[in-house]
């Protein structure tokens, strides 16, 4: 297998460090708009990179350039580690080049123009699923939403349906952490551009009788008790891909996603929204020479905050991604929480990557290995829950990162 990784930020760099320890691929090309960043990621691998990794420059927004790079390097698959703005050009470039495609977030949503907190507008992934027929005809796989959330959380949902339940009443993704960052009052542990997009868009809920519908941001607060010492965290509804993916392949009466944000974080996000600083529409500001410059407020916020990839040395605690499932087995009620916990001290010691980006990065590498082995070998635009879960969970454990299950109640 020959892989083109686009994006050498925190998650992309963690991907290279995880992949360098595996032998399922022949070539791993690391490409970024900033060539120096790609080169740094490859150089940090040392001898592990010799002959197998290479750095290249590419503009993720330039579909033709990405397709040309895929062809020039003879890559079988494009792994997208950029933010969601670049999903569609990379997705289309892979189809044009005849390569497989894998991402960790899906094409962006657009709220309903008049009823944003009741009805869906353009949903996450709609643009990609609209191209499903072309992908199926090509015989290539576009594996969408294959990070940790979405990704591993979806695989947990498929595992629960296949092996743990006869009927499922609700599948609820529940994410929480007790991470702290020394020296910062506000230092998100993941890409702030993506975090704003997820948290301030109308959350989507799925119910079998209604289909997909939206609600107010931060709605339906609940306290969820997370395992491995994290403890109770208040979680709220957030827009996320799992709600759009899981019902396509797993039969459940209701599907939700709730994020453990905390009161302080929610307050800061609400302030950004109130000031218009969450907007992606460029506004005119006066540059250093007095001439007007057009900038996106959200990009300014991102530029003012520390790069999450650089926070590992100051970060303490654990992060937990998981899937809560309620239903019945053999005629009896059952409720379980399937989860994956990463301790920041462990991920920093073992890989030099902070916990949140490492937890995101390990899952697409596992998926690539299953694709290389022919274990996951379908074609079309598919989510993780379209595949058998057990091979993935077994291989994830073999990577040295076991998952867990807790019976609830």
Short mmCIF file of C-alpha atoms in Angstrom, two decimals:
data_model
loop_
_atom_site.label_atom_id
_atom_site.label_comp_id
_atom_site.label_asym_id
_atom_site.label_seq_id
_atom_site.Cartn_x
_atom_site.Cartn_y
_atom_site.Cartn_z
CA UNK A 1 0.00 0.00 0.00
CA UNK A 2 1.16 3.52 -0.86
CA UNK A 3 -0.44 6.30 1.20
CA UNK A 4 -0.72 10.05 0.63
CA UNK A 5 -1.31 11.83 3.94
CA UNK A 6 -2.51 15.40 3.44
CA UNK A 7 -2.03 17.54 6.54
CA UNK A 8 1.02 17.51 8.83
CA UNK A 9 -0.51 19.25 11.84
CA UNK A 10 -1.02 17.64 15.23
CA UNK A 11 -3.14 14.70 14.08
CA UNK A 12 -1.15 14.21 10.87
CA UNK A 13 2.14 14.14 12.76
CA UNK A 14 0.72 11.65 15.28
CA UNK A 15 -0.41 9.47 12.35
CA UNK A 16 3.16 9.30 11.03
CA UNK A 17 4.50 8.29 14.45
CA UNK A 18 1.95 5.50 14.79
CA UNK A 19 2.32 4.27 11.20
CA UNK A 20 6.13 4.22 11.42
CA UNK A 21 5.85 1.27 13.82
CA UNK A 22 3.77 -0.80 11.36
CA UNK A 23 4.79 -2.64 8.19
CA UNK A 24 1.55 -2.81 6.16
CA UNK A 25 2.61 -0.06 3.69
CA UNK A 26 5.49 0.50 1.28
CA UNK A 27 5.36 4.29 0.97
CA UNK A 28 3.90 7.08 3.11
CA UNK A 29 3.96 10.53 1.50
CA UNK A 30 3.35 13.37 3.97
CA UNK A 31 2.06 16.49 2.22
CA UNK A 32 1.21 19.93 3.59
CA UNK A 33 0.81 23.49 2.31
CA UNK A 34 3.82 24.26 4.52
CA UNK A 35 6.56 21.98 3.18
CA UNK A 36 8.73 22.63 6.25
CA UNK A 37 6.01 21.25 8.49
CA UNK A 38 5.80 18.04 6.42
CA UNK A 39 9.58 17.74 6.43
CA UNK A 40 9.70 18.18 10.20
CA UNK A 41 7.14 15.42 10.70
CA UNK A 42 9.17 13.02 8.55
CA UNK A 43 12.54 13.99 10.03
CA UNK A 44 11.24 13.37 13.56
CA UNK A 45 10.78 9.69 12.68
CA UNK A 46 14.52 9.18 12.29
CA UNK A 47 15.61 5.80 10.96
CA UNK A 48 12.01 4.56 10.97
CA UNK A 49 11.30 6.91 8.05
CA UNK A 50 14.23 5.90 5.86
CA UNK A 51 13.00 4.73 2.46
CA UNK A 52 9.34 4.63 3.50
CA UNK A 53 8.35 8.25 4.27
CA UNK A 54 8.72 11.36 2.12
CA UNK A 55 7.62 15.00 2.44
CA UNK A 56 5.89 16.98 -0.31
CA UNK A 57 4.14 20.32 -0.66
CA UNK A 58 0.51 20.48 -1.78
CA UNK A 59 -2.38 22.92 -1.44
CA UNK A 60 -5.32 20.90 -0.06
CA UNK A 61 -7.79 23.26 -1.75
CA UNK A 62 -6.28 22.56 -5.21
CA UNK A 63 -8.09 19.44 -6.41
CA UNK A 64 -6.03 19.14 -9.60
CA UNK A 65 -2.72 19.46 -7.74
CA UNK A 66 -3.71 16.79 -5.22
CA UNK A 67 -4.86 14.42 -7.98
CA UNK A 68 -1.56 14.99 -9.80
CA UNK A 69 0.42 14.23 -6.63
CA UNK A 70 -1.55 11.02 -6.08
CA UNK A 71 -0.73 9.94 -9.63
CA UNK A 72 2.92 10.97 -9.48
CA UNK A 73 3.50 9.04 -6.25
CA UNK A 74 1.37 6.07 -7.31
CA UNK A 75 -0.63 6.24 -4.10
CA UNK A 76 -3.44 3.77 -3.47
CA UNK A 77 -5.18 5.86 -0.81
CA UNK A 78 -5.48 9.48 0.31
CA UNK A 79 -5.71 10.02 4.07
CA UNK A 80 -7.16 13.44 4.84
CA UNK A 81 -5.81 15.00 8.07
CA UNK A 82 -6.87 18.57 7.31
CA UNK A 83 -9.80 20.51 8.76
CA UNK A 84 -13.28 19.98 7.26
CA UNK A 85 -13.01 22.92 4.83
CA UNK A 86 -10.82 20.77 2.60
CA UNK A 87 -12.89 17.58 2.65
CA UNK A 88 -14.53 18.04 -0.74
CA UNK A 89 -11.48 18.97 -2.88
CA UNK A 90 -9.52 16.07 -1.37
CA UNK A 91 -12.48 13.68 -1.69
CA UNK A 92 -12.92 14.64 -5.36
CA UNK A 93 -9.17 14.49 -6.06
CA UNK A 94 -9.03 10.90 -4.82
CA UNK A 95 -11.97 9.92 -7.03
CA UNK A 96 -10.36 11.61 -10.04
CA UNK A 97 -7.04 9.85 -9.42
CA UNK A 98 -8.65 6.45 -8.88
CA UNK A 99 -7.45 6.21 -5.26
CA UNK A 100 -9.23 5.15 -2.12
CA UNK A 101 -10.04 7.92 0.36
CA UNK A 102 -10.24 8.16 4.14
CA UNK A 103 -11.09 11.11 6.38
CA UNK A 104 -11.82 11.81 10.04
CA UNK A 105 -14.51 14.46 9.54
CA UNK A 106 -17.11 14.83 6.81
CA UNK A 107 -18.23 17.56 4.42
CA UNK A 108 -19.63 20.61 6.18
CA UNK A 109 -23.25 21.26 7.05
CA UNK A 110 -25.30 24.41 6.44
CA UNK A 111 -28.16 25.25 8.81
CA UNK A 112 -31.73 25.45 7.56
CA UNK A 113 -32.25 29.05 6.38
CA UNK A 114 -35.46 29.70 8.33
CA UNK A 115 -35.81 26.91 10.93
CA UNK A 116 -32.24 26.12 12.04
CA UNK A 117 -33.25 24.70 15.44
CA UNK A 118 -35.99 22.41 14.12
CA UNK A 119 -35.14 21.21 10.64
CA UNK A 120 -31.91 20.10 9.03
CA UNK A 121 -30.47 22.10 6.18
CA UNK A 122 -27.50 20.54 4.43
CA UNK A 123 -26.32 17.78 6.77
CA UNK A 124 -22.78 16.71 7.56
CA UNK A 125 -21.65 14.38 4.79
CA UNK A 126 -24.51 15.14 2.39
CA UNK A 127 -22.13 16.29 -0.34
CA UNK A 128 -20.09 13.11 -0.01
CA UNK A 129 -23.04 10.73 0.03
CA UNK A 130 -24.40 12.46 -3.08
CA UNK A 131 -21.35 11.00 -4.89
CA UNK A 132 -21.79 7.46 -3.53
CA UNK A 133 -22.86 5.99 -6.88
CA UNK A 134 -19.75 7.31 -8.65
CA UNK A 135 -17.51 5.88 -5.93
CA UNK A 136 -19.23 2.51 -6.11
CA UNK A 137 -18.84 2.41 -9.88
CA UNK A 138 -15.16 3.23 -9.53
CA UNK A 139 -14.62 0.20 -7.31
CA UNK A 140 -12.91 2.44 -4.79
CA UNK A 141 -13.71 3.04 -1.12
CA UNK A 142 -14.32 6.44 0.44
CA UNK A 143 -14.25 5.65 4.17
CA UNK A 144 -15.70 8.74 5.82
CA UNK A 145 -15.61 9.73 9.48
CA UNK A 146 -12.82 7.32 10.47
CA UNK A 147 -11.19 9.09 13.43
CA UNK A 148 -12.13 8.50 17.04
CA UNK A 149 -15.41 10.48 17.08
CA UNK A 150 -16.61 9.83 14.47
CA UNK A 151 -14.83 6.56 13.82
CA UNK A 152 -14.18 4.33 16.80
CA UNK A 153 -17.47 5.47 18.33
CA UNK A 154 -19.29 4.20 15.21
CA UNK A 155 -17.44 0.89 15.39
CA UNK A 156 -18.58 0.52 18.99
CA UNK A 157 -22.17 1.04 17.79
CA UNK A 158 -21.77 -1.70 15.16
CA UNK A 159 -20.17 -4.04 17.71
CA UNK A 160 -23.05 -3.49 20.14
CA UNK A 161 -25.63 -4.24 17.44
CA UNK A 162 -23.82 -7.37 16.25
CA UNK A 163 -22.74 -8.92 19.54
CA UNK A 164 -24.41 -7.33 22.57
CA UNK A 165 -28.05 -6.46 21.80
CA UNK A 166 -31.12 -7.93 20.14
CA UNK A 167 -32.88 -4.56 20.03
CA UNK A 168 -31.45 -1.08 20.55
CA UNK A 169 -33.47 1.77 21.99
CA UNK A 170 -30.78 4.45 21.97
CA UNK A 171 -27.17 4.91 20.92
CA UNK A 172 -25.53 7.93 22.53
CA UNK A 173 -21.95 8.97 21.89
CA UNK A 174 -20.58 10.43 25.14
CA UNK A 175 -17.19 12.19 25.18
CA UNK A 176 -15.54 13.53 28.32
CA UNK A 177 -12.14 14.31 29.80
CA UNK A 178 -10.40 15.68 32.87
CA UNK A 179 -7.55 17.29 30.92
CA UNK A 180 -5.96 20.48 32.20
CA UNK A 181 -3.35 22.67 30.50
CA UNK A 182 -0.89 24.45 32.78
CA UNK A 183 -0.39 28.14 32.15
CA UNK A 184 -3.46 28.80 29.98
CA UNK A 185 -6.93 30.06 30.85
CA UNK A 186 -8.27 28.87 27.48
CA UNK A 187 -6.37 26.27 25.49
CA UNK A 188 -8.60 23.81 23.59
CA UNK A 189 -7.01 20.40 23.16
CA UNK A 190 -8.28 20.07 19.58
CA UNK A 191 -8.49 22.26 16.49
CA UNK A 192 -10.51 25.33 17.52
CA UNK A 193 -11.85 25.86 13.98
CA UNK A 194 -13.46 22.41 14.07
CA UNK A 195 -14.54 22.79 17.71
CA UNK A 196 -16.42 26.02 16.96
CA UNK A 197 -18.06 24.41 13.93
CA UNK A 198 -19.26 21.42 15.98
CA UNK A 199 -20.37 23.29 19.07
CA UNK A 200 -22.16 26.34 17.63
CA UNK A 201 -23.98 24.69 14.73
CA UNK A 202 -27.47 23.30 15.46
CA UNK A 203 -27.02 19.80 16.96
CA UNK A 204 -28.66 16.98 15.03
CA UNK A 205 -30.68 14.21 16.72
CA UNK A 206 -32.04 11.08 15.03
CA UNK A 207 -35.29 9.36 15.94
CA UNK A 208 -36.74 6.48 13.97
CA UNK A 209 -40.20 8.09 13.79
CA UNK A 210 -38.95 11.59 12.85
CA UNK A 211 -35.70 10.98 11.04
CA UNK A 212 -33.02 13.65 11.51
CA UNK A 213 -33.93 16.96 13.19
CA UNK A 214 -32.09 19.77 14.95
CA UNK A 215 -32.20 21.41 18.36
CA UNK A 216 -30.61 24.36 20.17
CA UNK A 217 -26.84 24.30 20.79
CA UNK A 218 -25.87 22.88 24.21
CA UNK A 219 -29.36 21.40 24.72
CA UNK A 220 -30.41 18.43 26.90
CA UNK A 221 -27.61 18.69 29.51
CA UNK A 222 -26.88 15.52 31.45
CA UNK A 223 -24.16 14.40 33.85
CA UNK A 224 -22.35 11.30 32.61
CA UNK A 225 -19.92 9.34 34.78
CA UNK A 226 -16.81 8.57 32.73
CA UNK A 227 -14.51 5.63 33.58
CA UNK A 228 -10.84 5.35 34.59
CA UNK A 229 -10.97 8.09 37.17
CA UNK A 230 -12.37 10.85 34.94
CA UNK A 231 -15.68 10.88 36.80
CA UNK A 232 -18.90 12.88 36.30
CA UNK A 233 -18.90 15.48 33.51
CA UNK A 234 -21.85 17.52 32.24
CA UNK A 235 -22.51 16.71 28.58
CA UNK A 236 -24.64 18.59 26.05
CA UNK A 237 -25.90 18.04 22.52
CA UNK A 238 -23.37 18.93 19.81
CA UNK A 239 -23.50 18.52 16.03
CA UNK A 240 -21.45 15.45 15.12
CA UNK A 241 -21.09 12.97 12.29
CA UNK A 242 -22.08 9.85 14.23
CA UNK A 243 -25.72 10.94 14.34
CA UNK A 244 -25.68 11.14 10.54
CA UNK A 245 -23.74 7.90 10.07
CA UNK A 246 -24.95 5.35 12.61
CA UNK A 247 -28.65 5.20 11.52
CA UNK A 248 -27.60 4.35 7.95
CA UNK A 249 -26.26 0.94 9.05
CA UNK A 250 -27.37 0.30 12.65
CA UNK A 251 -31.03 -0.05 13.68
CA UNK A 252 -31.72 2.13 16.71
CA UNK A 253 -34.76 4.10 17.83
CA UNK A 254 -32.67 7.17 18.78
CA UNK A 255 -29.11 8.39 18.19
CA UNK A 256 -27.45 11.35 19.92
CA UNK A 257 -24.02 12.89 20.46
CA UNK A 258 -23.18 14.72 23.69
CA UNK A 259 -19.88 16.37 24.49
CA UNK A 260 -18.51 17.04 27.97
CA UNK A 261 -17.60 20.70 27.50
CA UNK A 262 -18.03 22.19 30.95
CA UNK A 263 -19.69 25.48 31.91
CA UNK A 264 -16.56 27.62 31.40
CA UNK A 265 -15.88 26.30 27.88
CA UNK A 266 -19.51 26.72 26.85
CA UNK A 267 -19.45 30.30 28.16
CA UNK A 268 -16.41 31.17 26.07
CA UNK A 269 -17.96 29.66 22.93
CA UNK A 270 -21.16 31.64 23.52
CA UNK A 271 -19.09 34.82 23.86
CA UNK A 272 -17.28 34.13 20.58
CA UNK A 273 -20.67 33.65 18.92
CA UNK A 274 -22.14 36.81 20.47
CA UNK A 275 -19.18 38.84 19.15
CA UNK A 276 -19.34 37.27 15.69
CA UNK A 277 -15.89 35.75 16.13
CA UNK A 278 -17.13 32.31 15.14
CA UNK A 279 -17.88 33.53 11.61
CA UNK A 280 -15.95 32.20 8.62
CA UNK A 281 -17.01 35.12 6.40
CA UNK A 282 -14.05 37.49 5.84
CA UNK A 283 -14.31 40.99 7.23
CA UNK A 284 -12.22 44.04 6.35
CA UNK A 285 -9.63 45.21 8.90
CA UNK A 286 -6.86 47.77 8.58
CA UNK A 287 -3.47 46.20 7.92
CA UNK A 288 -0.08 47.39 9.21
CA UNK A 289 0.36 49.63 6.16
CA UNK A 290 -3.12 51.11 6.55
CA UNK A 291 -4.56 49.19 3.61
CA UNK A 292 -7.68 47.08 4.21
CA UNK A 293 -7.16 43.34 4.62
CA UNK A 294 -9.95 40.76 4.59
CA UNK A 295 -9.71 38.08 7.26
CA UNK A 296 -11.99 35.40 8.70
CA UNK A 297 -12.80 36.07 12.39
CA UNK A 298 -12.62 32.37 13.15
CA UNK A 299 -9.16 32.15 11.62
CA UNK A 300 -8.09 35.06 13.84
CA UNK A 301 -9.32 33.21 16.93
CA UNK A 302 -7.38 30.13 15.84
CA UNK A 303 -4.23 32.20 15.27
CA UNK A 304 -4.48 33.71 18.76
CA UNK A 305 -4.73 30.36 20.55
CA UNK A 306 -1.89 27.87 21.11
CA UNK A 307 -1.50 25.02 18.63
CA UNK A 308 -3.08 21.98 20.36
CA UNK A 309 -0.23 19.80 19.12
CA UNK A 310 2.22 21.80 21.23
CA UNK A 311 0.33 21.48 24.53
CA UNK A 312 1.25 17.93 25.46
CA UNK A 313 4.06 18.84 27.85
CA UNK A 314 1.71 21.14 29.79
CA UNK A 315 -1.29 18.81 29.73
CA UNK A 316 -2.37 16.42 32.47
CA UNK A 317 -5.23 13.96 32.64
CA UNK A 318 -7.17 11.57 30.45
CA UNK A 319 -9.60 11.76 27.56
CA UNK A 320 -12.43 9.29 26.98
CA UNK A 321 -14.37 8.59 23.79
CA UNK A 322 -17.23 6.15 23.96
CA UNK A 323 -20.64 4.89 22.96
CA UNK A 324 -23.48 4.35 25.41
CA UNK A 325 -26.07 1.84 24.23
CA UNK A 326 -29.45 1.04 25.77
CA UNK A 327 -31.71 -1.80 24.66
CA UNK A 328 -32.43 -5.44 25.36
CA UNK A 329 -30.76 -8.84 25.12
CA UNK A 330 -32.61 -12.16 25.47
CA UNK A 331 -35.71 -10.26 26.54
CA UNK A 332 -33.95 -8.39 29.36
CA UNK A 333 -33.03 -4.70 29.54
CA UNK A 334 -29.37 -3.96 29.02
CA UNK A 335 -27.27 -0.81 29.08
CA UNK A 336 -23.53 -0.62 28.35
CA UNK A 337 -20.81 1.95 27.75
CA UNK A 338 -18.07 0.98 25.27
CA UNK A 339 -15.09 3.26 25.63
CA UNK A 340 -11.47 4.10 24.83
CA UNK A 341 -9.36 6.10 27.28
CA UNK A 342 -5.96 7.66 26.61
CA UNK A 343 -3.76 9.07 29.37
CA UNK A 344 -1.81 12.12 28.20
CA UNK A 345 1.29 11.10 30.13
CA UNK A 346 1.29 7.73 28.36
CA UNK A 347 0.78 9.15 24.85
CA UNK A 348 3.48 11.78 25.41
CA UNK A 349 5.93 9.23 26.77
CA UNK A 350 5.28 6.62 24.08
CA UNK A 351 4.71 8.81 21.00
CA UNK A 352 5.42 12.44 21.87
CA UNK A 353 1.80 13.32 20.98
CA UNK A 354 -0.84 14.74 23.31
CA UNK A 355 -3.74 12.47 24.17
CA UNK A 356 -6.56 13.99 22.09
CA UNK A 357 -4.64 14.11 18.80
CA UNK A 358 -3.10 10.67 19.40
CA UNK A 359 -6.51 9.13 20.12
CA UNK A 360 -7.83 10.63 16.88
CA UNK A 361 -4.80 9.52 14.87
CA UNK A 362 -4.55 5.86 15.85
CA UNK A 363 -7.92 4.88 14.36
CA UNK A 364 -7.33 5.80 10.69
CA UNK A 365 -4.01 3.95 10.83
CA UNK A 366 -5.78 0.81 12.08
CA UNK A 367 -8.35 1.23 9.29
CA UNK A 368 -5.60 1.59 6.67
CA UNK A 369 -4.04 -1.65 7.87
CA UNK A 370 -7.38 -3.48 7.58
CA UNK A 371 -7.76 -2.09 4.05
CA UNK A 372 -4.22 -3.20 3.15
CA UNK A 373 -5.01 -6.70 4.42
CA UNK A 374 -8.24 -6.85 2.40
CA UNK A 375 -10.29 -7.29 5.59
CA UNK A 376 -12.20 -4.06 4.88
CA UNK A 377 -12.67 -4.21 1.13
CA UNK A 378 -16.01 -2.73 0.07
CA UNK A 379 -16.51 0.13 -2.40
CA UNK A 380 -18.62 3.28 -2.28
CA UNK A 381 -19.00 6.04 0.30
CA UNK A 382 -19.21 4.19 3.60
CA UNK A 383 -18.97 4.93 7.29
CA UNK A 384 -17.07 2.79 9.80
CA UNK A 385 -20.24 1.03 10.96
CA UNK A 386 -20.62 -0.47 7.47
CA UNK A 387 -17.79 -2.89 8.35
CA UNK A 388 -17.38 -5.75 10.81
CA UNK A 389 -16.28 -4.29 14.14
CA UNK A 390 -14.39 -7.18 15.72
CA UNK A 391 -11.33 -7.13 13.40
CA UNK A 392 -10.87 -3.41 14.08
CA UNK A 393 -11.22 -3.73 17.86
CA UNK A 394 -8.80 -6.66 17.96
CA UNK A 395 -6.21 -4.78 15.90
CA UNK A 396 -6.62 -1.62 18.01
CA UNK A 397 -5.75 -3.71 21.07
CA UNK A 398 -2.73 -5.12 19.24
CA UNK A 399 -1.55 -1.54 18.72
CA UNK A 400 -1.21 -1.33 22.51
CA UNK A 401 -4.34 0.74 23.07
CA UNK A 402 -7.11 -1.48 24.50
CA UNK A 403 -10.76 -0.51 24.73
CA UNK A 404 -13.19 -1.27 27.52
CA UNK A 405 -16.84 -2.01 28.27
CA UNK A 406 -18.84 -1.12 31.38
CA UNK A 407 -22.28 -2.53 32.18
CA UNK A 408 -24.48 0.37 33.26
CA UNK A 409 -26.89 0.12 36.17
#
